[in-house]
PDB file of C-alpha atoms in Angstrom:
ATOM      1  CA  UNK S   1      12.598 -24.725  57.453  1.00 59.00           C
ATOM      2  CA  UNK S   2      16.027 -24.502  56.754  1.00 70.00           C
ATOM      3  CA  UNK S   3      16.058 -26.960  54.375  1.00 73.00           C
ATOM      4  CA  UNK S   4      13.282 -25.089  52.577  1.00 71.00           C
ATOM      5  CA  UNK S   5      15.186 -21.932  52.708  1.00 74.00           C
ATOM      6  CA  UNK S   6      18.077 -23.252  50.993  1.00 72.00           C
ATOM      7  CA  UNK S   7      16.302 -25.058  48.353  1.00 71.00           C
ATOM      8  CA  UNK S   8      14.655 -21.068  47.531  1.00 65.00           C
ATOM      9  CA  UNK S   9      18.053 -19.238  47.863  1.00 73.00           C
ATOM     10  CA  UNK S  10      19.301 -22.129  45.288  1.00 70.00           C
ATOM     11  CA  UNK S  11      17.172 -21.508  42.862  1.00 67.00           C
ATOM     12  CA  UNK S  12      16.850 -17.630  43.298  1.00 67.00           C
ATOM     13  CA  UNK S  13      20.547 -17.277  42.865  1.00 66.00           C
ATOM     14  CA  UNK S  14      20.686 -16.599  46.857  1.00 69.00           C
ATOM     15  CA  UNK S  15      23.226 -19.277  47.105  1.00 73.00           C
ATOM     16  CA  UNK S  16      25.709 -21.197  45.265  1.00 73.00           C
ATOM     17  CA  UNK S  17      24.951 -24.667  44.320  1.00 67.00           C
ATOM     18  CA  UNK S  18      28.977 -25.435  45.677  1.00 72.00           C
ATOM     19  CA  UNK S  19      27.678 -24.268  48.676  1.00 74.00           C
ATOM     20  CA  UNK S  20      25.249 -26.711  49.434  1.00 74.00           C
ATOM     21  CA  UNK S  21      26.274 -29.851  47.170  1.00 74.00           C
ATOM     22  CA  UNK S  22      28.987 -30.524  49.675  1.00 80.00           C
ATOM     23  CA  UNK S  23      26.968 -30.848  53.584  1.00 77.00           C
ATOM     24  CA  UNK S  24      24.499 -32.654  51.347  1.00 73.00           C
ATOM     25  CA  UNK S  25      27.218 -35.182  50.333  1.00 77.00           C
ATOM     26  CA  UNK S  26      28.198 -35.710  53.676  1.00 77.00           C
ATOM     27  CA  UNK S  27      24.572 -37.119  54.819  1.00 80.00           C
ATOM     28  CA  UNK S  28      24.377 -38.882  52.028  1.00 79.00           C
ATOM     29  CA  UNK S  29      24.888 -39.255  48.002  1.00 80.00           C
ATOM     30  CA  UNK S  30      21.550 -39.460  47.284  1.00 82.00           C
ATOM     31  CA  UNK S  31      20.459 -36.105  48.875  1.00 78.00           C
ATOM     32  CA  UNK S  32      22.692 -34.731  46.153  1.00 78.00           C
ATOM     33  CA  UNK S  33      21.192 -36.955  43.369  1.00 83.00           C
ATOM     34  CA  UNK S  34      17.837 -34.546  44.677  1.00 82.00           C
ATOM     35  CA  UNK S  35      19.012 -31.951  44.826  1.00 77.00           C
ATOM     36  CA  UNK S  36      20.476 -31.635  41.303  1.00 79.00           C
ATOM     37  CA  UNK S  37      16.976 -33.000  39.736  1.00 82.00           C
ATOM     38  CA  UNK S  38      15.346 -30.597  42.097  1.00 77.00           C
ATOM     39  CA  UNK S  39      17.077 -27.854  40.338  1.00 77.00           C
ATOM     40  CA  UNK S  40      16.442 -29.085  37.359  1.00 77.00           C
ATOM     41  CA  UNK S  41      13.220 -29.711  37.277  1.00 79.00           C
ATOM     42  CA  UNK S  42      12.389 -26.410  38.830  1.00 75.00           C
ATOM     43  CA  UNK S  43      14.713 -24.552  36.082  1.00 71.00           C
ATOM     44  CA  UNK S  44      12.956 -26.462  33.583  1.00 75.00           C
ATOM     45  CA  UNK S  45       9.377 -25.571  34.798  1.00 77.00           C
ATOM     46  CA  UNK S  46       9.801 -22.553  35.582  1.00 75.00           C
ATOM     47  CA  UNK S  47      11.558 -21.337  31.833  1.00 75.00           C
ATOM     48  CA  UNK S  48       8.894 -22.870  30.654  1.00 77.00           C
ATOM     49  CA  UNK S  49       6.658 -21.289  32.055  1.00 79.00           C
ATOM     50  CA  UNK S  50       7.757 -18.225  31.557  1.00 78.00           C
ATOM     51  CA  UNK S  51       7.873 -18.799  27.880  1.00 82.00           C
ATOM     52  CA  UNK S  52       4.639 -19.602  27.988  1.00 80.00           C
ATOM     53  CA  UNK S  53       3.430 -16.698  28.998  1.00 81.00           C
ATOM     54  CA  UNK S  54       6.005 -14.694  27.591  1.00 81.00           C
ATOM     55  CA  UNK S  55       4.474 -15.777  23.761  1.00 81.00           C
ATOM     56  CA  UNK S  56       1.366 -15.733  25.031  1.00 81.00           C
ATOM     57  CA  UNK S  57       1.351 -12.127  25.993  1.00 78.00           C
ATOM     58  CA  UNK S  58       3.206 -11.076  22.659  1.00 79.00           C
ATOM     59  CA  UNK S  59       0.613 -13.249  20.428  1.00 79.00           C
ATOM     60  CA  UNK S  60      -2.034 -10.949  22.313  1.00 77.00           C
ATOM     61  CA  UNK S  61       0.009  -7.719  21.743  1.00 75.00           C
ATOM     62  CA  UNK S  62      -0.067  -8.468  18.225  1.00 72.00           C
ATOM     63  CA  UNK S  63      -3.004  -9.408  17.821  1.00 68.00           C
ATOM     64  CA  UNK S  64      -4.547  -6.280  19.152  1.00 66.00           C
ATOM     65  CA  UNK S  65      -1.993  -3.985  18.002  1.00 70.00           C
ATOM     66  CA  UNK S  66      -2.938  -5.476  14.182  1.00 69.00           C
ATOM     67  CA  UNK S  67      -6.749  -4.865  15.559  1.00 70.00           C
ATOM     68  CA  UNK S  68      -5.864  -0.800  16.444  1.00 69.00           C
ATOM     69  CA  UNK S  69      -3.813  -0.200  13.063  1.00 70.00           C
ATOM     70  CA  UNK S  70      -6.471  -1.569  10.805  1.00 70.00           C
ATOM     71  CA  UNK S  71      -9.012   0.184  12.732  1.00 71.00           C
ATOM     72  CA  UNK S  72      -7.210   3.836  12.682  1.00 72.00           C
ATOM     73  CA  UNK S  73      -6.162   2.938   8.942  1.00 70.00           C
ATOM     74  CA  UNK S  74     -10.052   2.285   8.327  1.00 69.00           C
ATOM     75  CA  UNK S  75     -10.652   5.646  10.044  1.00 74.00           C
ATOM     76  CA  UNK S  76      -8.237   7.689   8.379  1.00 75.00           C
ATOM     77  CA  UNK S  77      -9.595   6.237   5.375  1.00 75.00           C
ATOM     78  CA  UNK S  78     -12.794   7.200   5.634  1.00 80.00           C
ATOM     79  CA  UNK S  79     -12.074  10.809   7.133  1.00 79.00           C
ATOM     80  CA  UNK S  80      -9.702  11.004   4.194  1.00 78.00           C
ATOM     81  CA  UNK S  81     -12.779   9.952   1.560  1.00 82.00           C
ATOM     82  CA  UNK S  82     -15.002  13.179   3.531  1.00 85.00           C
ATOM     83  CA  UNK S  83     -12.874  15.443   2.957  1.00 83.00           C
ATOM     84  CA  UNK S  84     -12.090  14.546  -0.723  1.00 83.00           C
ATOM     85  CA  UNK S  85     -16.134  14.627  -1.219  1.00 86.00           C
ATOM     86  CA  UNK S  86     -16.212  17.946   0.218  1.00 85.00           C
ATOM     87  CA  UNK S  87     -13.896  19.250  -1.890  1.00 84.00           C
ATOM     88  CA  UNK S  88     -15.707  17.585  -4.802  1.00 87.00           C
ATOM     89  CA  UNK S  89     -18.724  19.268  -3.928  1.00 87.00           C
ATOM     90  CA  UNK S  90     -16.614  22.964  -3.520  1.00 86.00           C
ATOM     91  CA  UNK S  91     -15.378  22.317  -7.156  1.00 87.00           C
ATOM     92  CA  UNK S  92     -18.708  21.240  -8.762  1.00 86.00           C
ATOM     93  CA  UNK S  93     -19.817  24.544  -8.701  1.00 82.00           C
ATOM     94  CA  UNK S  94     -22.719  24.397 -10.324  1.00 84.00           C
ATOM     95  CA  UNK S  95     -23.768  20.400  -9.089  1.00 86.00           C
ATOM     96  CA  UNK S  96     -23.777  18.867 -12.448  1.00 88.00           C
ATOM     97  CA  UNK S  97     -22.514  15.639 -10.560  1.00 88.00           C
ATOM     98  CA  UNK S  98     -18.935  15.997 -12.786  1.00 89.00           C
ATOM     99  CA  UNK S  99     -15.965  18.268 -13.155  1.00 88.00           C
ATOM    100  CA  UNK S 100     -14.516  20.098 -16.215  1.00 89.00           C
ATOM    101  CA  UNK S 101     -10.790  20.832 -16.466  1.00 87.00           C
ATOM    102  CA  UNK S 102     -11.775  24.219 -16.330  1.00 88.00           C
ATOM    103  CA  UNK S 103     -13.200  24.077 -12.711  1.00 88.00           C
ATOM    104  CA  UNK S 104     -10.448  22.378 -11.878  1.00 86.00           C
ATOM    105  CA  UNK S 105      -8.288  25.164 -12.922  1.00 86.00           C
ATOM    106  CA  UNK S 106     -10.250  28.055 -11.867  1.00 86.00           C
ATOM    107  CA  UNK S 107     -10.642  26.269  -8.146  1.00 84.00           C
ATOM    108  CA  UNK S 108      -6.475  25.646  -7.702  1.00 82.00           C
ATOM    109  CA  UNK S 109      -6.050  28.907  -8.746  1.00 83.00           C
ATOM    110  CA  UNK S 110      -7.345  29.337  -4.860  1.00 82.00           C
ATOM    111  CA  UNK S 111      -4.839  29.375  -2.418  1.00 82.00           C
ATOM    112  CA  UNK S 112      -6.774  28.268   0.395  1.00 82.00           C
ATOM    113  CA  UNK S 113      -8.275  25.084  -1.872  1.00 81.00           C
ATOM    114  CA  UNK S 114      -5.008  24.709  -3.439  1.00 80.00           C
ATOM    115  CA  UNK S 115      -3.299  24.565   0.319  1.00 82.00           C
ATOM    116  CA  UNK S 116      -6.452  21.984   1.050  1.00 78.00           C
ATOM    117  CA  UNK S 117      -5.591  19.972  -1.616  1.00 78.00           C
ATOM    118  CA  UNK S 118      -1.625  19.725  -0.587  1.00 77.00           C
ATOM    119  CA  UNK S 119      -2.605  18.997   3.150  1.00 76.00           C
ATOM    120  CA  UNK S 120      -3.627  15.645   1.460  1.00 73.00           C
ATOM    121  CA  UNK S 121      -0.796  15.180  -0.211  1.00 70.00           C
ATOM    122  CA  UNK S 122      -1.603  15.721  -3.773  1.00 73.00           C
ATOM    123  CA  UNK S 123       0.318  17.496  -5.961  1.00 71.00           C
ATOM    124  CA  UNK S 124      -1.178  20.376  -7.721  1.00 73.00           C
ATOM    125  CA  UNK S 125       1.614  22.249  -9.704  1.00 75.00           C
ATOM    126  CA  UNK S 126       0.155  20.929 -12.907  1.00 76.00           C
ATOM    127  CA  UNK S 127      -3.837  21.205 -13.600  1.00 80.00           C
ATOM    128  CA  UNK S 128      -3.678  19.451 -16.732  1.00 83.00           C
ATOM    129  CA  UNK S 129      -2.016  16.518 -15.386  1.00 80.00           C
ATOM    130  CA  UNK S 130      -3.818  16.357 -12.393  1.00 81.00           C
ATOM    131  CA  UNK S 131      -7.107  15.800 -14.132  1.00 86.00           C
ATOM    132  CA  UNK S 132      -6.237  13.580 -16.878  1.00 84.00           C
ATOM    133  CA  UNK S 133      -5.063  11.439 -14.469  1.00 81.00           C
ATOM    134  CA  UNK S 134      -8.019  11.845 -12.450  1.00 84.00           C
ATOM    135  CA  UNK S 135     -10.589  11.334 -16.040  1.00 85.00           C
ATOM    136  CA  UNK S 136     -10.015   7.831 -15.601  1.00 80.00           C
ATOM    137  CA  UNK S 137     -12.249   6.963 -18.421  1.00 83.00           C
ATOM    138  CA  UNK S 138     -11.084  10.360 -20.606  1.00 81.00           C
ATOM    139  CA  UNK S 139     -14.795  11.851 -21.068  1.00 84.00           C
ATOM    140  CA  UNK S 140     -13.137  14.995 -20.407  1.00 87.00           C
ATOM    141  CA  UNK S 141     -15.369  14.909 -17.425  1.00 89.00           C
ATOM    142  CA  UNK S 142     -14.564  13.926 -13.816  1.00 89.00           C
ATOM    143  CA  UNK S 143     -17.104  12.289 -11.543  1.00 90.00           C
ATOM    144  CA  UNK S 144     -17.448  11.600  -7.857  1.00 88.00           C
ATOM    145  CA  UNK S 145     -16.441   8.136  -8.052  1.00 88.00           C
ATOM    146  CA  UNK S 146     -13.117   9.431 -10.651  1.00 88.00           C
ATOM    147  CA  UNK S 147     -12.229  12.164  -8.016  1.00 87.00           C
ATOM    148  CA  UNK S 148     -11.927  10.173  -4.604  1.00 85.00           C
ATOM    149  CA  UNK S 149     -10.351   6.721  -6.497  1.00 84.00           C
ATOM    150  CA  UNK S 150      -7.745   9.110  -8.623  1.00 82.00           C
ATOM    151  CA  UNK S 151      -7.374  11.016  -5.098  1.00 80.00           C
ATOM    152  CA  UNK S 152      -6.757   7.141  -2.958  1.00 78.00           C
ATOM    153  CA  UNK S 153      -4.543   6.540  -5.757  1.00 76.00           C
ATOM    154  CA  UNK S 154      -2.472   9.738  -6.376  1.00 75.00           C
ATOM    155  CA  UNK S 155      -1.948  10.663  -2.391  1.00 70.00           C
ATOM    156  CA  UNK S 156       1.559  10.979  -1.857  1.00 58.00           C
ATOM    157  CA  UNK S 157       4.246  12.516  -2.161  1.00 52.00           C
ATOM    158  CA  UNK S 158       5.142  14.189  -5.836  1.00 49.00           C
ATOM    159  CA  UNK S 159       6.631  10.861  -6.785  1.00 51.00           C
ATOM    160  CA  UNK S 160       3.601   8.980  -7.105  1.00 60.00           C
ATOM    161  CA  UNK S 161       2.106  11.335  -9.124  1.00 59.00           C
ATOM    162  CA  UNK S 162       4.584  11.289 -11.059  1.00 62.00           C
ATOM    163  CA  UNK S 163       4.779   7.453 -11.961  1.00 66.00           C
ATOM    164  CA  UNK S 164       1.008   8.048 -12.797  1.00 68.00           C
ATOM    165  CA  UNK S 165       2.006  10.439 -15.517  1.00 68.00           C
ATOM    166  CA  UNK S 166       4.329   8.587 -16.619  1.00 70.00           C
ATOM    167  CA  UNK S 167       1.820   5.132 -16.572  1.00 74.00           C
ATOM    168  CA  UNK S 168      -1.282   7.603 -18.327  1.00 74.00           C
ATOM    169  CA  UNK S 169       1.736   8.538 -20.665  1.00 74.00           C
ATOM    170  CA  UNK S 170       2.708   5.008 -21.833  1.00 76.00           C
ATOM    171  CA  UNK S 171      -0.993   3.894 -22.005  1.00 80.00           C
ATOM    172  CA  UNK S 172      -1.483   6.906 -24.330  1.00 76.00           C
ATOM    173  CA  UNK S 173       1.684   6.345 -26.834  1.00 81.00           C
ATOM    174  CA  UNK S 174       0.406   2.582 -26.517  1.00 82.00           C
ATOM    175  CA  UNK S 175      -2.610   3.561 -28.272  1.00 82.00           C
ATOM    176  CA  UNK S 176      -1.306   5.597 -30.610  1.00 81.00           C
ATOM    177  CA  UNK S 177       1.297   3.280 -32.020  1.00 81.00           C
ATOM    178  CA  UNK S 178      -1.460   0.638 -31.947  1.00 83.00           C
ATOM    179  CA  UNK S 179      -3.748   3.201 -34.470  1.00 82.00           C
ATOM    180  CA  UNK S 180      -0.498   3.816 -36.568  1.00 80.00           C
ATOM    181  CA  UNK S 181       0.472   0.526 -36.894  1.00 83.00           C
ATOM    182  CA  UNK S 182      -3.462  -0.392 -38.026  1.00 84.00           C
ATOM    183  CA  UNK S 183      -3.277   2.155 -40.632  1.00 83.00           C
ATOM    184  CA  UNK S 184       0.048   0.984 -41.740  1.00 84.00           C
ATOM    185  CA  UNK S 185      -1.154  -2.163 -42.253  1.00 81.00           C
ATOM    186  CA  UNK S 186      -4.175  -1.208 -44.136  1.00 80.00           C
ATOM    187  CA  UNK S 187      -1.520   1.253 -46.249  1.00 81.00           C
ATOM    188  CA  UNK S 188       0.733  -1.859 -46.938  1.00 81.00           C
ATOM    189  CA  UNK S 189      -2.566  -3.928 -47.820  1.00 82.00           C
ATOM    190  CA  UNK S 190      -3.843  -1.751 -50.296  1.00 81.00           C
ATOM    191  CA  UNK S 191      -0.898  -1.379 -52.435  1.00 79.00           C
ATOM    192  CA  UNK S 192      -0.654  -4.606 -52.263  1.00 78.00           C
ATOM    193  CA  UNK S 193      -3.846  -5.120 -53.906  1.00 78.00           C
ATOM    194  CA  UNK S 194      -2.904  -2.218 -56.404  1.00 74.00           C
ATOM    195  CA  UNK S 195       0.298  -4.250 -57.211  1.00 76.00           C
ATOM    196  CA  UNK S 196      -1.523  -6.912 -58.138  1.00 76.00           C
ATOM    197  CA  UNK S 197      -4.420  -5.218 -60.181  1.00 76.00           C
ATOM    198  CA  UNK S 198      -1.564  -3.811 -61.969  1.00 69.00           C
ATOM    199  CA  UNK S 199       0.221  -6.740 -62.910  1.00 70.00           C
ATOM    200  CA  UNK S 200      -3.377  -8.575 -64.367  1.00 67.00           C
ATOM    201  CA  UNK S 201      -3.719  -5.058 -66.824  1.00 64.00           C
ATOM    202  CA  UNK S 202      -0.737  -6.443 -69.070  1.00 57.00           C
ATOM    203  CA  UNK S 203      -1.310  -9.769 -69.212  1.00 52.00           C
ATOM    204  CA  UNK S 204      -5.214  -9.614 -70.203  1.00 53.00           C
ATOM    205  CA  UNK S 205      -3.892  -6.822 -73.123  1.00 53.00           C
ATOM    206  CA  UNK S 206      -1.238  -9.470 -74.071  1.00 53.00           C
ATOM    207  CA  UNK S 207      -4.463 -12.083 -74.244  1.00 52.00           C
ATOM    208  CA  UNK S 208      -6.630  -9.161 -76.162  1.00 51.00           C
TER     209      UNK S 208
END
């Protein structure tokens, strides 16, 4: 029993290994040969162990922490989508399925809407802006589907609406150098062709 007891206060720290090396050396060298791979085998085991379980437990953790976020984010998400369709249907005053800018305007001009719509984190300072960047395909008209995708997209703070200006901005001066450098083209092209209609005038009078 002794013998037992000393073997647990060895490896629980109860003891010093000095402590019992030496009465172990005076029976006999080879009790101290097993006692070292005693201790080493149990250190060895028992780290292992509780590594083991240790990365066990945090694999599971994360796993079913990942499980809860994605489920609260798919919540939130869908919450978020109600409450954007209410709103849509609050706006669309007289259900035509679509919004003009000037529902849009009239509605913001609401403080309790205009609160609503800043409690989701959209800015509303500017109307204008607000639905041109919601008229994703610029009918001048804004439809369920264009209200809660320009809503996902825009919900932030003022500095993500802003970069969407500034994107609906580039697209637009994109466009219109694209149409100015067509028509350029087609200028350059046609006096080209005058040019040349000019220069054959002379030189068929020459041959009259």
């Amino acid at each position: 029993p002794r013998s037992m007891l000393s073997l647990y206060m060895s490896m629980t720290g109860g003891v010093n290994w000095g402590d019992v090396i030496p009465p172990l050396g005076d029976i006999h060298e080879l009790y101290v040969v097993l006692f070292v791979g005693y201790i080493i085998t149990s250190q060895l085991a028992v780290l292992n162990v509780l590594t083991g379980v240790f990365c066990q437990n945090a694999i599971e953790s994360a796993a079913h922490d990942q499980e809860l976020v994605t489920q609260a984010m798919l919540q939130n998400k869908e919450g978020y989508v109600k409450k954007v369709t209410q709103m849509f249907d609050i706006i669309d005053k007289d259900n035509s399925g679509t919004i003009t800018i000037q529902e849009l305007k009239t509605h913001l001009e609401d403080e309790r809407l205009r609160t609503h719509f800043e409690s989701m984190e959209l800015d509303t300072s500017d109307a204008w802006t607000l639905f041109k960047l919601l008229d994703a395909d610029e009918g001048n008209l804004v439809d369920m589907d264009e209200f809660i995708t320009g809503f996902m997209r825009l919900k932030g703070h003022a500095k993500c609406i802003d970069m969407a200006k500034l994107s609906y901005e580039h697209k637009w001066m994109s466009r219109r150098l694209a149409s100015f450098m067509k028509r350029t083209d087609d200028s350059l092209e046609m006096l080209r062709a005058f040019a040349t209609t000019v220069e054959q005038h002379p030189a068929d009078d020459e041959a009259g």
